[in-house]
Coordinates of C-alpha atoms and ligand atoms in Angstrom, one line a residue:
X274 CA 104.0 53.9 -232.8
X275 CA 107.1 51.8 -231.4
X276 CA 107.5 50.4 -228.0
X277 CA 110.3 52.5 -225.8
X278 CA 113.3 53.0 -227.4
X279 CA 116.4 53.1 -225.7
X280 CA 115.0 51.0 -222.5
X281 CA 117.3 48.9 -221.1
X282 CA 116.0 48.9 -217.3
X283 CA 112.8 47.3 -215.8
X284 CA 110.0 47.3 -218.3
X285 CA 107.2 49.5 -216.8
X286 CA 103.3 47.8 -216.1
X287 CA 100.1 49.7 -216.1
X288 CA 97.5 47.8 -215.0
X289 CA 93.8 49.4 -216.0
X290 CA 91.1 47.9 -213.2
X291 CA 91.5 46.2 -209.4
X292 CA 88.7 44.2 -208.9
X293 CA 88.8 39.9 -209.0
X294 CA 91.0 40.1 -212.1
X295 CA 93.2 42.8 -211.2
X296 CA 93.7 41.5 -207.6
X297 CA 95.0 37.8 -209.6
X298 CA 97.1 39.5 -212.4
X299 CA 98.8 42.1 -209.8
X300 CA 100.0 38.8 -207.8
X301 CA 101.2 37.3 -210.7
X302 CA 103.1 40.9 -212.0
X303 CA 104.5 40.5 -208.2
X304 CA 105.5 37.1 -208.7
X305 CA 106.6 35.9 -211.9
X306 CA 110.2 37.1 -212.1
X307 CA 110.9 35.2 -208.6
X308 CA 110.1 32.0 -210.3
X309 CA 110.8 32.6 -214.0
X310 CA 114.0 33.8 -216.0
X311 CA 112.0 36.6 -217.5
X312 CA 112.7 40.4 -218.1
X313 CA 112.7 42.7 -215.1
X314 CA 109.2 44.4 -214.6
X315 CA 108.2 47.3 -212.4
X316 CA 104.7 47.7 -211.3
X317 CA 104.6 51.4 -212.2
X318 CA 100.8 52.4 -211.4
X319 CA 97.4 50.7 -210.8
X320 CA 94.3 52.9 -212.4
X321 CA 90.8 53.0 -211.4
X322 CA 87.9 55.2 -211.0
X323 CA 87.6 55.9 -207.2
X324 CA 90.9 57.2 -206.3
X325 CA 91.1 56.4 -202.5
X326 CA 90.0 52.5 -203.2
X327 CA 92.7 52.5 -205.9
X328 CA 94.8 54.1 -204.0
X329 CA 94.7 51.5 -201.0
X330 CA 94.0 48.6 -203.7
X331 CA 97.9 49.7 -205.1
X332 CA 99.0 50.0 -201.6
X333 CA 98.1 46.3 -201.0
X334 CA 99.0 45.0 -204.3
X335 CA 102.3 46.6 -205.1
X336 CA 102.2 49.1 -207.0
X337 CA 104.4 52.5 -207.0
X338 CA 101.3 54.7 -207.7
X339 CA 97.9 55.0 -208.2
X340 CA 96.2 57.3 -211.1
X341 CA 92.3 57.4 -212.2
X342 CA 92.9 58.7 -215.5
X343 CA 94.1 56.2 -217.8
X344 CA 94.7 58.2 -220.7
X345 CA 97.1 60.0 -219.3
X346 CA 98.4 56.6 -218.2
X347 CA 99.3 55.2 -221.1
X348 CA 100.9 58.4 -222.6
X349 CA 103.5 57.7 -220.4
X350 CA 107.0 57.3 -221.2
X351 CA 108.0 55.3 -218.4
X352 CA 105.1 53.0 -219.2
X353 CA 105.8 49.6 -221.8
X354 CA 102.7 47.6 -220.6
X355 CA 99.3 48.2 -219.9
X356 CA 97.9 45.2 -218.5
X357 CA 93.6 46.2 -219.1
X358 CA 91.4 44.2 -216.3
X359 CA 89.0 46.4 -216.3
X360 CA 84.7 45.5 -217.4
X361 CA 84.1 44.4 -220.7
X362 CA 82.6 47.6 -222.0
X363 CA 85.9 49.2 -221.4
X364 CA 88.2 47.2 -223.2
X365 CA 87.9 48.3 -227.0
X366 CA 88.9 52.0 -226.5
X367 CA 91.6 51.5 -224.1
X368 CA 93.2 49.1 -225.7
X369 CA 93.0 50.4 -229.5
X370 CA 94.8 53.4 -227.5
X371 CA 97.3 51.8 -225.4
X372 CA 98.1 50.3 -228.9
X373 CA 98.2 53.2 -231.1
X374 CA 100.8 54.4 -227.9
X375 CA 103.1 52.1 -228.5
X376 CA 102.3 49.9 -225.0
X377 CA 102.2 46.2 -225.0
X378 CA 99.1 45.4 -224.4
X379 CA 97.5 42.3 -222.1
X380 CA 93.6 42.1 -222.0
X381 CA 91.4 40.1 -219.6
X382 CA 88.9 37.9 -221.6
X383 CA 86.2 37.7 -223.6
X384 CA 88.2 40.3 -225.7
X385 CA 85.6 42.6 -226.1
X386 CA 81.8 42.5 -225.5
X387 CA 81.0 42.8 -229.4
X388 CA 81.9 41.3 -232.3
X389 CA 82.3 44.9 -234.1
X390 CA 84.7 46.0 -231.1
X391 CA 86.9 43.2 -231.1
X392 CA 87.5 43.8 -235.1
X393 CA 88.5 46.6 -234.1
X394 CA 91.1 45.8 -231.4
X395 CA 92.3 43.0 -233.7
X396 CA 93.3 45.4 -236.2
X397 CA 94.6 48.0 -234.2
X398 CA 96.6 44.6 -233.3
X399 CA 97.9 44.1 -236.4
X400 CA 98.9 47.0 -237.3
X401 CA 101.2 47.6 -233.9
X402 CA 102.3 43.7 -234.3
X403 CA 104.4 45.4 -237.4
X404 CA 105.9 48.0 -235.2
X405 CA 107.4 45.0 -232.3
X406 CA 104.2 45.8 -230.2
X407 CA 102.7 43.0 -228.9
X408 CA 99.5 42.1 -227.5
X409 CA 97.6 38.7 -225.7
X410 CA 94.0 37.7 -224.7
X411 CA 94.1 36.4 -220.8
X412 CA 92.8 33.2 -221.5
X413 CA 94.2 31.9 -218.7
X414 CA 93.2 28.1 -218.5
X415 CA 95.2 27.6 -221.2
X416 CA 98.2 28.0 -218.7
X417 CA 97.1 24.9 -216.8
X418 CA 99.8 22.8 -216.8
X419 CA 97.4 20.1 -216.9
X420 CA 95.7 21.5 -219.7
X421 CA 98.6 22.5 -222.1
X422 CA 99.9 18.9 -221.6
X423 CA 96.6 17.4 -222.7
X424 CA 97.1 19.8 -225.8
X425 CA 100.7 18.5 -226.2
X426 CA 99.1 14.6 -226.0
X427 CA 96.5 15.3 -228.6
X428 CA 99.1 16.8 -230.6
X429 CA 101.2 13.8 -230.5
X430 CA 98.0 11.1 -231.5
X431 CA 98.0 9.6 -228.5
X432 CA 94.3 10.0 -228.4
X433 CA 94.0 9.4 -232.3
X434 CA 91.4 11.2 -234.0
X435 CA 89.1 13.7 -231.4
X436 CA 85.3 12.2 -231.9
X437 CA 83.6 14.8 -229.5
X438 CA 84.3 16.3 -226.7
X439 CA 82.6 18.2 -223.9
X440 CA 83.3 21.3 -221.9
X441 CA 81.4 22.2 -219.3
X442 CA 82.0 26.0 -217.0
X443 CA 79.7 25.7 -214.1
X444 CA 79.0 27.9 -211.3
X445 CA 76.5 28.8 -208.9
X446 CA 76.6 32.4 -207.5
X447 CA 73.5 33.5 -209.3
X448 CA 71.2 30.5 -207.8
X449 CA 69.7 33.0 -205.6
X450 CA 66.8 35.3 -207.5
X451 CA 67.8 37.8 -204.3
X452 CA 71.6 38.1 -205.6
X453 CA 72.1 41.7 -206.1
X454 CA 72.8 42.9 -210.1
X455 CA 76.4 43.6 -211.0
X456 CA 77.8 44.9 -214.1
X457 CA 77.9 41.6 -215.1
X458 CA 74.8 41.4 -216.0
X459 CA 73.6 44.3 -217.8
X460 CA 74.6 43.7 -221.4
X461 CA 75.6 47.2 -222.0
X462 CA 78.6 46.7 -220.1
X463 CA 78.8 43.0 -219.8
X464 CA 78.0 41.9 -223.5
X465 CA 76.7 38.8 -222.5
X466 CA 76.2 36.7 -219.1
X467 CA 77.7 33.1 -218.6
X468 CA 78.3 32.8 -222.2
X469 CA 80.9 35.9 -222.4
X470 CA 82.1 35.4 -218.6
X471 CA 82.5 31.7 -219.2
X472 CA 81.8 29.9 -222.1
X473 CA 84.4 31.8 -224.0
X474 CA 86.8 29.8 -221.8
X475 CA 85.3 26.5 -222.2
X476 CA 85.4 27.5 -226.0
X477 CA 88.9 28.8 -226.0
X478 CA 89.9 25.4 -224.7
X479 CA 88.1 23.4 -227.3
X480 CA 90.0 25.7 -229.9
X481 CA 93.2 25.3 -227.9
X482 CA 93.1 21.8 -227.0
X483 CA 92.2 20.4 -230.8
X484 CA 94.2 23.3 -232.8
X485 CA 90.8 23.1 -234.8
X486 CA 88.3 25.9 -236.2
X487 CA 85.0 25.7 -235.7
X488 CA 82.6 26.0 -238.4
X489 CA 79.1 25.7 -237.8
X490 CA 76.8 26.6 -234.0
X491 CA 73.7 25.5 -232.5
X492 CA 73.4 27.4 -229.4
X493 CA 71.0 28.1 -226.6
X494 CA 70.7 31.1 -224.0
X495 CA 68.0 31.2 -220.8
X496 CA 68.0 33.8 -218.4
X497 CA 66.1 32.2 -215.2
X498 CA 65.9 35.2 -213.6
X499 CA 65.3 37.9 -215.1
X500 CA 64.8 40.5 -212.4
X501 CA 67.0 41.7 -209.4
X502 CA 67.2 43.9 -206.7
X503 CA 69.6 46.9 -207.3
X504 CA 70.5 49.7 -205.1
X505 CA 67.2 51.4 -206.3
X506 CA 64.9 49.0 -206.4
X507 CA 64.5 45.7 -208.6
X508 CA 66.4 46.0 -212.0
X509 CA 66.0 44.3 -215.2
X510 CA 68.6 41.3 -216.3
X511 CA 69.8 41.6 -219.8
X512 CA 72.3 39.0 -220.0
X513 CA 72.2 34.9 -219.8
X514 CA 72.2 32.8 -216.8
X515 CA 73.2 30.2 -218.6
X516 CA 74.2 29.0 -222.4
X517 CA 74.7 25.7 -224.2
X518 CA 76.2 25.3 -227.7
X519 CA 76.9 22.5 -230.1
X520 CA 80.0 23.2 -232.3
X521 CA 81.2 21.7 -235.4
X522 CA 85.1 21.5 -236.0
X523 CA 86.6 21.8 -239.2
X524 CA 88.3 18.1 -238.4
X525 CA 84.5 16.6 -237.9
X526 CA 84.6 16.6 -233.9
X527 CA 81.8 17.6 -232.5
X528 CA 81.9 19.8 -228.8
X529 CA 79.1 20.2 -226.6
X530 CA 79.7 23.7 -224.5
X531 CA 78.1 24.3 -221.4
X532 CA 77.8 26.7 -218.8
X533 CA 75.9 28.5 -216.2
X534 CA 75.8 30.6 -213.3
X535 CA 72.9 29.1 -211.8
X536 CA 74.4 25.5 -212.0
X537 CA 73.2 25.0 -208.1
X538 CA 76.7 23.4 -205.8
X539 CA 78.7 24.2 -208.9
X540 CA 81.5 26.8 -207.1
X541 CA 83.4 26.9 -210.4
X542 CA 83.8 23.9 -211.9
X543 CA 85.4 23.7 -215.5
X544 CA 85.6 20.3 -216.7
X545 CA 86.8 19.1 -220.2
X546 CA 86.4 15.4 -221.7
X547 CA 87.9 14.8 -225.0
X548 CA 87.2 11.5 -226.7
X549 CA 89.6 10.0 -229.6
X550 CA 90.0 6.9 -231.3
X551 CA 93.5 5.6 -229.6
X552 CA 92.2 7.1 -226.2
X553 CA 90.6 9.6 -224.1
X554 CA 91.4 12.7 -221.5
X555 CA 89.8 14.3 -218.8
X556 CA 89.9 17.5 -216.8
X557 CA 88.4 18.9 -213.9
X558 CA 89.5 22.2 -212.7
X559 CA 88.3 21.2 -209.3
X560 CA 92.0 19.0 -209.3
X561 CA 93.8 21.6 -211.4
X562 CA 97.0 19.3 -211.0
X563 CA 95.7 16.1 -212.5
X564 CA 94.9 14.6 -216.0
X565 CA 93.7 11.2 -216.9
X566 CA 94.4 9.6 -219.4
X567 CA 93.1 6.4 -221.0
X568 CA 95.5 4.5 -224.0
X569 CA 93.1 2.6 -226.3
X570 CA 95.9 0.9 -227.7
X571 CA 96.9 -0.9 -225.0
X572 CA 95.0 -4.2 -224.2
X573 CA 91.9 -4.4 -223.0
X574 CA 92.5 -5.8 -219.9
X575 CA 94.7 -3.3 -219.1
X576 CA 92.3 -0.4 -219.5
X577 CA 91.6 2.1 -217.3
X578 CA 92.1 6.0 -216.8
X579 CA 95.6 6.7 -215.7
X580 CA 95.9 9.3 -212.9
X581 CA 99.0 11.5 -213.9
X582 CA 100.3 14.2 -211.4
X583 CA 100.6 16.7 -213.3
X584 CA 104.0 18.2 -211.4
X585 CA 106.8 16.7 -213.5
X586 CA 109.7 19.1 -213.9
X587 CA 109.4 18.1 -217.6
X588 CA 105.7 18.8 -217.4
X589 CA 104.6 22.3 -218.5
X590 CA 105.5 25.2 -216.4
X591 CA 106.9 23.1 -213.5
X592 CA 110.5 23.3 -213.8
X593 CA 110.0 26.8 -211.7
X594 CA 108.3 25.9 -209.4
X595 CA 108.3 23.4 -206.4
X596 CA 109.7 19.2 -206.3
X597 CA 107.5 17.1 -207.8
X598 CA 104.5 16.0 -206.4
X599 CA 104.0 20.1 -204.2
X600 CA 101.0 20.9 -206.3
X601 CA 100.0 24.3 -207.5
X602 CA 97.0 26.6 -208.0
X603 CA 94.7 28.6 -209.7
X604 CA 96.3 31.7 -209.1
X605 CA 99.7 30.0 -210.7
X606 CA 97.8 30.2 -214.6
X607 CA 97.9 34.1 -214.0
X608 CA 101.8 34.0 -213.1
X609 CA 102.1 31.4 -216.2
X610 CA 100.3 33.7 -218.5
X611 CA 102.1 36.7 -217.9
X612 CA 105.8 34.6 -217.9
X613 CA 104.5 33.8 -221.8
X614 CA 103.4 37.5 -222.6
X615 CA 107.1 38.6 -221.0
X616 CA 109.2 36.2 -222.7
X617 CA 107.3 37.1 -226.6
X618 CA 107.8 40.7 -225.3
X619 CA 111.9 39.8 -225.1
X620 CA 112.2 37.4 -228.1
X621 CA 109.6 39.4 -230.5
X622 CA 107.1 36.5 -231.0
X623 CA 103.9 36.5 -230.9
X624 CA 102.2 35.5 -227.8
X625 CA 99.1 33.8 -228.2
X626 CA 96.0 33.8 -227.7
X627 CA 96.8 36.8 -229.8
X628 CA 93.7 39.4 -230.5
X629 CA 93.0 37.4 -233.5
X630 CA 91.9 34.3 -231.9
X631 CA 90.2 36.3 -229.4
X632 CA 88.0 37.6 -232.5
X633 CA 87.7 33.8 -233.9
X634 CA 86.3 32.8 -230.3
X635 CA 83.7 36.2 -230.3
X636 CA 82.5 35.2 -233.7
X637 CA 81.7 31.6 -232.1
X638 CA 79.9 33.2 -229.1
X639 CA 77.9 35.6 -231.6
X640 CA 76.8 32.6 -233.4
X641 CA 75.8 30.8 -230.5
X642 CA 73.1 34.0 -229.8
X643 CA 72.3 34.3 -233.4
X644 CA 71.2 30.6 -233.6
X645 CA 69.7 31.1 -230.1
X646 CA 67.3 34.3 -231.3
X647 CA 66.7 32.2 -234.1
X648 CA 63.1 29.3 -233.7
X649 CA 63.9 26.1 -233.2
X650 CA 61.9 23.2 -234.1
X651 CA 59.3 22.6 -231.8
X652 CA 58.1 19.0 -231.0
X653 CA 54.7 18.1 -232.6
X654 CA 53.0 16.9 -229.6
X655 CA 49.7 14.5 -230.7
X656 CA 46.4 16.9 -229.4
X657 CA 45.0 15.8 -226.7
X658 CA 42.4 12.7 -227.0
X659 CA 43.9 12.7 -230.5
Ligands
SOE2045 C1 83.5 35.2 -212.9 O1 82.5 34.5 -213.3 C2 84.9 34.6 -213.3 O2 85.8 35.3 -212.4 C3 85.4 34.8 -214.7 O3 85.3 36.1 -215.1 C4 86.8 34.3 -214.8 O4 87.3 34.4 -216.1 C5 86.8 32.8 -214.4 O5 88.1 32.3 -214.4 C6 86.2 32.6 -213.0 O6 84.9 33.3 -212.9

């Protein structure tokens, strides 16, 4: 197991998957070396199971070729980095593989739909890590400039010490009981519904943001509804509409987690409020380019939450891009994400979120079920006439 030896021209990307994910990371494989001093990449071949769709879906997207065998993919010689956006289910074996090949390796998030896979892709992590392989978890909110300057703030104490904060993932494509079922939400190859899909984002971001470690979970699951129609008839739902979780930090903060694919208006709304002693910041996906900011410190009269702009040249990730004040978008955290993953390819660091803390965030989301399937204390309602 070593990457390529003796490579000194483009490195070559395989990218497992073409759906949302794949459609976002193949613009940002297009992209990134047009903004971003990074090493040369050639988008060798897109894989995927139906091979005239993949074949048009690499067409469109850029890539030299299309395959629908991946193994044979990532035995390739010409190949240094196979980028995996492919379901859930999927992401354990093709990754331990693409690993144990020698490839870089990028995976979409939640790293793996079980706690027992993702061990497994964390060591398998490891072990390449001490051959130069590395690999990343595509968390990619954490490439919001706005975000990693809030982590930069926090960092510095200029909101003191975090109290609580609250993260909240919202969206609202499952409102409708008549919404057909996906892949998404049968746990076999989903693992989990909106607390897999997107509370592991809003807990990533607590873990990012506060450089804490959680260490103790209340948590909550509710599917609303729990049948829908498939192309046979009406199918069961085996995953969460929706999941809430209480989270203790090793630091004392407290974080209330929400989200929900039934949170009716809610598109996809992320929004993050983190409350310290010398101040307070808050986020709202919805305005990806701003963060405000409140200084405790400063006098009282002079309180309020500062609107910054988040398009600096000093500000994270902007240099590249436009003159201040030309805002950005959600497809720019993909670009971001895989400039970071590039440039620890060329200096041999480690990229991060590494497989590691993409384990530490699936043994938070298997608490949150455990204490879920676990009974809670009911409320002793007086009897009736009592
Ligand atoms: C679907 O719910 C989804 O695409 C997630 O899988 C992504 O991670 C999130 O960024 C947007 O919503």
């Amino acid at each position: 197991m070593s990457p390529r030896t003796g490579n000194t021209g483009p490195l070559g990307v395989a990218m497992i998957g073409y759906a949302f994910m794949g459609k976002a990371h193949s613009n940002a494989w297009r992209n990134v070396a047009g903004f971003f001093d990074v090493p040369a990449v050639q988008q060798k071949v897109l894989v995927g199971r139906d091979a005239t769709a993949v074949a048009e879906a690499a067409g469109k997207y850029g890539w030299a070729e299309s395959a629908t065998d991946w193994r044979s993919v990532i035995s390739r010689d010409d190949i240094d980095i196979v980028d995996i956006c492919a379901p859930g289910w999927m992401h354990a074996e093709i990754a331990v593989a693409a690993l144990e090949a020698g490839k870089h390796v990028l995976v979409e998030k939640p790293l793996a739909n079980t706690l027992s896979e993702a061990g497994l892709m964390a060591g398998a992590a490891a072990k390449a890590r001490a051959a130069g392989i590395q690999s990343m978890v595509g968390f990619n909110y954490r490439r919001v400039p706005a975000l990693a300057l809030a982590r930069k703030l926090i960092a510095e104490g200029r909101v003191g010490t975090v109290r609580h904060v609250r993260a909240a993932y919202l969206q609202d494509w499952l409102t409708d009981p008549q919404a057909p079922m996906t892949w998404r939400l049968r746990k076999e190859t989903a693992g989990s519904g909106a607390l897999g899909d997107i509370a592991s984002h809003a807990v990533d971001q607590v873990l990012f943001l506060l450089g804490d470690q959680v260490t103790e979970v209340s948590g909550r699951l509710r599917t609303f509804v729990d049948r829908r129609p498939g192309p046979d008839g009406p199918e069961d739902v085996t995953v969460d509409d929706a999941a809430w979780a209480t989270l203790s930090l090793a630091s004392g903060a407290i974080a209330s987690v929400e989200a929900s694919r039934v949170a009716t208006g809610r598109k996809n709304s992320l929004t993050i409020e983190i409350y310290g002693d010398k101040g307070a910041i808050l986020f709202d996906l919805e305005n990806l380019n701003e963060l405000r900011f409140l200084d405790a410190t400063a006098p009282a009269r002079e309180q309020g939450y500062r609107r910054i702009l988040v398009t600096e040249p000093d500000h994270p990730y902007l240099q590249a891009w436009w003159p201040q004040g030309h805002i950005i978008g959600w497809e720019h955290t993909f670009t971001h994400q895989i400039r970071d993953f590039l440039t620890a390819i060329q200096d041999g660091t480690e990229p991060s979120p590494s497989f590691e803390e993409g384990l530490n965030v699936q043994y938070i989301l298997d608490a949150v079920e455990e204490s879920a399937a676990a009974r809670s204390t009911l409320i002793k309602l007086p009897a009736e006439g009592a």
